[in-house]
CSV table of C-alpha atoms in Angstrom, one decimal:
chain,number,residue,atom,x,y,z
A,1,MET,CA,24.0,-10.4,-39.2
A,2,PRO,CA,22.8,-13.7,-37.5
A,3,VAL,CA,19.5,-13.2,-35.5
A,4,LEU,CA,21.1,-14.5,-32.2
A,5,ILE,CA,24.0,-12.1,-32.4
A,6,ARG,CA,21.6,-9.2,-33.2
A,7,ILE,CA,19.4,-10.1,-30.1
A,8,ALA,CA,22.5,-10.3,-27.9
A,9,MET,CA,23.7,-6.9,-29.1
A,10,ILE,CA,20.3,-5.4,-28.4
A,11,ILE,CA,20.3,-6.9,-24.9
A,12,VAL,CA,23.8,-5.6,-24.2
A,13,MET,CA,22.9,-2.1,-25.5
A,14,PHE,CA,19.8,-2.0,-23.3
A,15,HIS,CA,21.7,-2.9,-20.1
A,16,SER,CA,24.5,-0.6,-21.0
A,17,ASN,CA,22.1,2.3,-21.5
A,18,TYR,CA,20.2,1.4,-18.3
A,19,SER,CA,23.4,1.5,-16.3
A,20,LEU,CA,24.4,4.9,-17.8
A,21,GLY,CA,21.2,6.4,-16.6
A,22,ALA,CA,19.1,6.4,-19.7
A,23,PRO,CA,15.5,7.4,-19.3
A,24,ILE,CA,13.6,4.7,-17.5
A,25,SER,CA,10.1,4.2,-16.0
A,26,ALA,CA,8.3,1.5,-14.2
A,27,THR,CA,7.0,-0.2,-17.4
A,28,ASN,CA,10.5,-0.7,-18.9
A,29,ASP,CA,12.4,-1.4,-15.6
A,30,PRO,CA,14.1,-4.9,-15.8
A,31,GLU,CA,14.2,-5.1,-12.0
A,32,ALA,CA,10.5,-4.3,-11.5
A,33,ILE,CA,8.5,-6.9,-9.6
A,34,ALA,CA,6.1,-9.2,-11.6
A,35,ASP,CA,3.0,-7.8,-9.8
A,36,LEU,CA,3.8,-4.3,-10.8
A,37,ARG,CA,1.7,-1.5,-9.4
A,38,VAL,CA,2.8,2.1,-10.0
A,39,ALA,CA,2.1,5.1,-7.8
A,40,GLN,CA,1.6,8.3,-9.7
A,41,GLY,CA,2.5,11.6,-8.0
A,42,GLN,CA,1.8,15.3,-8.6
A,43,ASN,CA,4.5,16.9,-6.4
A,44,ASP,CA,8.3,16.1,-6.5
A,45,ILE,CA,7.9,12.4,-7.3
A,46,ALA,CA,6.3,11.4,-10.6
A,47,GLU,CA,6.3,7.6,-10.1
A,48,ALA,CA,7.2,5.0,-7.5
A,49,TRP,CA,7.4,1.3,-7.9
A,50,LEU,CA,8.8,-1.8,-6.2
A,51,ILE,CA,11.8,-3.8,-7.5
A,52,ALA,CA,14.3,-6.6,-6.8
A,53,PRO,CA,12.2,-9.6,-5.8
A,54,VAL,CA,13.9,-11.7,-3.1
A,55,THR,CA,13.0,-14.9,-1.3
A,56,ARG,CA,14.7,-14.3,2.1
A,57,TYR,CA,11.4,-13.9,4.0
A,58,GLY,CA,9.1,-16.8,3.5
A,59,HIS,CA,5.8,-15.3,4.7
A,60,PHE,CA,4.4,-14.7,1.2
A,61,VAL,CA,1.2,-13.3,2.5
A,62,MET,CA,0.1,-12.1,-0.9
A,63,GLY,CA,0.5,-15.4,-2.6
A,64,SER,CA,3.7,-14.8,-4.6
A,65,ASP,CA,6.9,-16.6,-3.7
A,66,TYR,CA,8.9,-13.3,-3.4
A,67,GLU,CA,8.9,-10.0,-1.6
A,68,PRO,CA,10.4,-6.7,-3.1
A,69,GLY,CA,13.9,-5.9,-1.9
A,70,GLY,CA,13.9,-2.3,-3.1
A,71,VAL,CA,11.9,0.7,-4.3
A,72,ARG,CA,12.6,3.0,-7.2
A,73,VAL,CA,11.2,6.5,-8.0
A,74,LYS,CA,11.2,8.7,-11.0
A,75,MET,CA,11.3,12.3,-9.9
A,76,ALA,CA,9.4,15.1,-11.6
A,77,ASP,CA,12.7,16.4,-13.0
A,78,GLY,CA,13.5,13.1,-14.6
A,79,ARG,CA,16.0,11.7,-12.1
A,80,VAL,CA,15.6,8.0,-11.2
A,81,LEU,CA,16.5,7.1,-7.6
A,82,THR,CA,16.8,3.7,-6.0
A,83,LEU,CA,16.7,2.4,-2.4
A,84,MET,CA,17.8,-1.2,-1.7
A,85,LEU,CA,17.1,-2.8,1.7
A,86,ASP,CA,19.6,-4.7,3.6
A,87,GLU,CA,19.4,-8.5,4.2
A,88,ALA,CA,17.4,-8.1,7.4
A,89,GLU,CA,14.4,-6.4,5.7
A,90,VAL,CA,11.9,-6.7,2.8
A,91,PHE,CA,9.0,-4.6,1.6
A,92,GLU,CA,6.0,-6.8,2.3
A,93,ASP,CA,4.0,-4.8,-0.1
A,94,ARG,CA,3.1,-4.4,-3.8
A,95,GLN,CA,1.7,-0.9,-4.0
A,96,PRO,CA,3.7,2.2,-3.1
A,97,ARG,CA,1.6,5.2,-1.9
A,98,LEU,CA,2.5,8.8,-2.5
A,99,ALA,CA,1.2,11.4,-0.1
A,100,ASP,CA,2.4,14.7,1.5
A,101,LEU,CA,1.9,13.7,5.1
A,102,ASP,CA,3.7,16.7,6.7
A,103,GLY,CA,2.5,19.5,4.4
A,104,ASP,CA,5.9,20.5,3.0
A,105,GLY,CA,4.9,20.2,-0.6
A,106,LYS,CA,6.9,17.0,-1.1
A,107,ASP,CA,5.5,13.5,-1.1
A,108,GLU,CA,6.3,10.7,1.3
A,109,ILE,CA,6.5,7.1,-0.1
A,110,LEU,CA,4.4,4.8,2.1
A,111,LEU,CA,5.3,1.2,2.2
A,112,VAL,CA,5.0,-1.9,4.5
A,113,LEU,CA,8.6,-2.4,5.7
A,114,THR,CA,9.1,-5.8,7.3
A,115,ASN,CA,12.0,-7.0,9.5
A,116,LEU,CA,12.7,-10.7,9.1
A,117,ASP,CA,12.6,-11.2,12.9
A,118,GLN,CA,10.2,-8.5,14.1
A,119,GLY,CA,7.4,-8.4,11.5
A,120,ALA,CA,5.9,-5.5,9.7
A,121,SER,CA,5.8,-1.7,10.2
A,122,LEU,CA,4.4,1.2,8.2
A,123,ALA,CA,7.3,3.2,6.8
A,124,ALA,CA,7.4,6.7,5.2
A,125,TYR,CA,10.3,7.5,2.9
A,126,SER,CA,11.2,10.9,1.5
A,127,VAL,CA,13.7,12.1,-1.1
A,128,ALA,CA,16.4,14.4,0.3
A,129,GLY,CA,19.9,15.2,-1.0
A,130,GLY,CA,19.4,13.1,-4.1
A,131,ALA,CA,18.6,9.9,-2.1
A,132,ILE,CA,15.6,8.0,-0.8
A,133,THR,CA,15.7,8.0,3.0
A,134,LEU,CA,13.6,6.6,5.8
A,135,LYS,CA,11.7,9.5,7.4
A,136,ALA,CA,9.6,7.7,10.0
A,137,LYS,CA,8.1,4.3,10.7
A,138,THR,CA,5.6,2.8,13.1
A,139,PRO,CA,7.1,0.2,15.5
A,140,PHE,CA,7.6,-3.3,14.1
A,141,ILE,CA,4.8,-5.6,15.3
A,142,GLY,CA,7.4,-7.6,17.3
A,143,GLN,CA,7.2,-11.1,15.8
A,144,ALA,CA,8.1,-12.6,12.4
A,145,PHE,CA,5.2,-13.4,10.0
A,146,ARG,CA,3.0,-10.7,11.4
A,147,TRP,CA,1.8,-8.2,8.8
A,148,LEU,CA,-0.2,-5.1,8.4
A,149,ASN,CA,-2.2,-3.8,5.4
A,150,PRO,CA,-2.6,-0.1,4.7
A,151,ALA,CA,-6.3,0.9,4.1
A,152,GLY,CA,-5.8,4.5,2.8
A,153,VAL,CA,-4.7,8.0,3.3
A,154,ALA,CA,-6.9,11.0,4.1
A,155,ASP,CA,-7.7,13.6,6.8
A,156,PHE,CA,-9.8,11.3,8.9
A,157,ASP,CA,-10.2,13.5,12.0
A,158,GLY,CA,-10.7,16.9,10.3
A,159,ASP,CA,-7.6,18.6,11.7
A,160,GLY,CA,-6.3,19.6,8.2
A,161,GLN,CA,-3.4,17.0,8.1
A,162,LEU,CA,-3.4,13.7,6.3
A,163,ASP,CA,-3.6,10.5,8.3
A,164,VAL,CA,-2.8,6.9,7.4
A,165,ALA,CA,-5.3,4.1,8.2
A,166,LEU,CA,-4.0,0.5,8.3
A,167,VAL,CA,-5.2,-2.8,9.5
A,168,ALA,CA,-2.8,-4.5,12.0
A,169,MET,CA,-2.7,-8.3,11.4
A,170,PRO,CA,-5.8,-8.5,9.3
A,171,HIS,CA,-5.9,-12.3,9.7
A,172,LEU,CA,-5.4,-12.4,13.4
A,173,VAL,CA,-5.9,-9.3,15.5
A,174,LYS,CA,-8.0,-7.5,12.9
A,175,ARG,CA,-7.5,-4.0,14.3
A,176,LEU,CA,-8.0,-0.7,12.3
A,177,GLU,CA,-5.5,1.9,13.4
A,178,VAL,CA,-5.0,5.6,12.4
A,179,TRP,CA,-1.5,7.1,12.4
A,180,THR,CA,-0.4,10.7,11.9
A,181,LEU,CA,3.1,11.9,11.0
A,182,GLY,CA,4.5,14.6,13.3
A,183,ALA,CA,7.9,16.1,14.2
A,184,ASP,CA,8.8,13.1,16.3
A,185,GLY,CA,7.6,10.5,13.8
A,186,PHE,CA,4.4,8.5,13.6
A,187,ALA,CA,1.9,8.7,16.4
A,188,GLN,CA,-1.2,6.5,16.7
A,189,THR,CA,-4.3,8.5,17.2
A,190,GLY,CA,-7.0,5.8,17.3
A,191,ALA,CA,-7.8,2.1,16.9
A,192,ILE,CA,-11.0,-0.1,16.6
A,193,GLU,CA,-11.3,-3.9,16.5
A,194,ASP,CA,-13.1,-6.3,14.2
A,195,VAL,CA,-11.8,-5.1,10.8
A,196,SER,CA,-10.0,-7.0,8.1
A,197,ASN,CA,-9.0,-5.9,4.6
A,198,HIS,CA,-7.2,-9.0,3.3
A,199,ARG,CA,-7.6,-12.7,2.7
A,200,ASN,CA,-4.4,-14.6,3.5
A,201,GLY,CA,-2.7,-15.6,0.3
A,202,SER,CA,-4.5,-13.1,-1.9
A,203,ARG,CA,-2.8,-10.6,-4.2
A,204,PHE,CA,-5.7,-8.2,-3.6
A,205,THR,CA,-4.8,-5.6,-1.0
A,206,GLY,CA,-7.4,-2.9,-1.7
A,207,MET,CA,-10.4,-3.9,0.3
A,208,ALA,CA,-11.3,-0.4,1.5
A,209,ALA,CA,-12.8,2.8,0.1
A,210,ILE,CA,-12.5,6.3,1.4
A,211,ALA,CA,-15.0,9.2,0.9
A,212,ASP,CA,-17.1,11.6,3.0
A,213,PHE,CA,-20.0,9.1,3.3
A,214,ASN,CA,-22.0,11.0,5.9
A,215,ALA,CA,-21.6,14.5,4.4
A,216,ASP,CA,-19.9,16.0,7.5
A,217,GLY,CA,-17.0,17.3,5.5
A,218,ILE,CA,-14.5,14.6,6.8
A,219,ALA,CA,-13.4,11.5,5.1
A,220,ASP,CA,-14.7,8.1,6.3
A,221,ILE,CA,-13.7,4.5,5.6
A,222,ALA,CA,-15.8,1.7,4.1
A,223,ILE,CA,-14.0,-1.6,5.1
A,224,PRO,CA,-15.0,-5.2,5.8
A,225,ASP,CA,-15.6,-6.5,9.3
A,226,GLY,CA,-13.3,-9.1,10.8
A,227,ASP,CA,-15.0,-12.0,8.9
A,228,ARG,CA,-15.4,-10.0,5.7
A,229,MET,CA,-19.1,-10.8,5.8
A,230,ALA,CA,-20.2,-7.2,6.2
A,231,ILE,CA,-19.1,-3.7,5.2
A,232,ARG,CA,-18.5,-1.3,8.0
A,233,VAL,CA,-18.6,2.4,7.3
A,234,ILE,CA,-16.5,4.1,10.0
A,235,SER,CA,-16.0,7.7,10.9
A,236,PHE,CA,-13.0,9.0,12.9
A,237,ALA,CA,-14.1,12.6,13.1
A,238,ALA,CA,-12.6,14.4,16.1
A,239,GLN,CA,-10.4,11.3,16.7
A,240,SER,CA,-13.3,9.2,17.9
A,241,PHE,CA,-14.3,6.1,16.0
A,242,GLU,CA,-18.0,5.6,15.2
A,243,GLU,CA,-19.6,3.0,13.0
A,244,ILE,CA,-22.1,5.0,11.0
A,245,ALA,CA,-23.4,2.2,8.8
A,246,ARG,CA,-23.1,-1.6,8.3
A,247,PHE,CA,-24.1,-3.6,5.3
A,248,PRO,CA,-24.3,-7.5,5.5
A,249,LEU,CA,-22.8,-9.4,2.5
A,250,PRO,CA,-24.1,-12.7,1.1
A,251,PHE,CA,-20.5,-14.0,0.7
A,252,ALA,CA,-17.1,-12.9,2.1
A,253,ALA,CA,-15.6,-9.8,0.5
A,254,ASP,CA,-12.6,-10.9,-1.6
A,255,GLY,CA,-11.1,-8.4,-4.0
A,256,THR,CA,-10.3,-4.8,-4.7
A,257,PHE,CA,-13.1,-2.3,-4.0
A,258,THR,CA,-14.2,0.3,-6.5
A,259,LEU,CA,-16.1,3.4,-5.7
A,260,ARG,CA,-18.0,5.7,-8.0
A,261,GLN,CA,-20.1,8.8,-7.4
A,262,GLN,CA,-23.8,8.7,-8.1
A,263,GLY,CA,-25.7,11.9,-7.6
A,264,ARG,CA,-24.8,13.1,-4.1
A,265,GLY,CA,-23.9,9.7,-2.9
A,266,HIS,CA,-21.6,6.8,-3.9
A,267,ILE,CA,-21.9,3.2,-5.1
A,268,LEU,CA,-19.4,0.8,-3.6
A,269,SER,CA,-18.6,-2.3,-5.7
A,270,VAL,CA,-17.4,-5.2,-3.5
A,271,PRO,CA,-16.0,-8.4,-5.2
A,272,LEU,CA,-17.2,-11.5,-3.4
A,273,ALA,CA,-15.7,-14.9,-2.7
A,274,ASN,CA,-18.2,-16.7,-5.1
A,275,GLY,CA,-17.1,-14.5,-8.0
A,276,THR,CA,-20.0,-12.1,-8.0
A,277,LYS,CA,-20.1,-8.5,-6.8
A,278,ALA,CA,-22.2,-6.6,-4.3
A,279,GLU,CA,-23.2,-3.1,-5.1
A,280,ILE,CA,-23.8,-0.9,-2.0
A,281,GLY,CA,-25.3,2.6,-2.1
A,282,LEU,CA,-23.6,5.0,0.3
């Protein structure tokens, strides 16, 4: 059999199997975005990833000339489900986040949902009735080309429920906000200024680390200040923001943070704009 015919047959067979619901995961999904980042879950959702790159929203805050137009999940029972957005929206994101925000034993999928005219919001999706559905979202910022970058998920105030921290407009307003999912949707429980966790045009969105840095039993956030020239360690215990430490940097933070435990403390590794790293003991 000629080589070209064999290749064509393999391609047809692959797409035919895919359309018939053959087993699929993020790593073999032909619709997955190029900058693939897969969320792994331990509850009802095994994996979540972004798909269907589109160019209808020309903000491109993460440097790529596309934004995802859909999200796909693989359930713990093997089912694969897909949500495609309509033409008025995109996911201005690369990394789905899985967390059980309401304590029902099932994960929500957290993504930055952007309206082409109204800018970004934080959206929580859940799986119900065999479909991915929007459960709640924060208000859209209100203007096109205005973005937010999630910073992490933890119980930041010590009330026993997971919260979501995000930075609203990290290149402009630079405001850290904490949101909690309740029966009526997301409610903002606190905000503090002079915080940024992204450089405009960078693919790196993970400039934050979460741990109990002051040993009070409640999660804290280590995150750059508004100029990314210092690391602020911020507590939100009892729904009151407090900067518990600050560490100046020789160059601007510019890359994904990593955190490792050392003894009873932590070492935070911060990539810098000059290509080196700062190591900070916390």
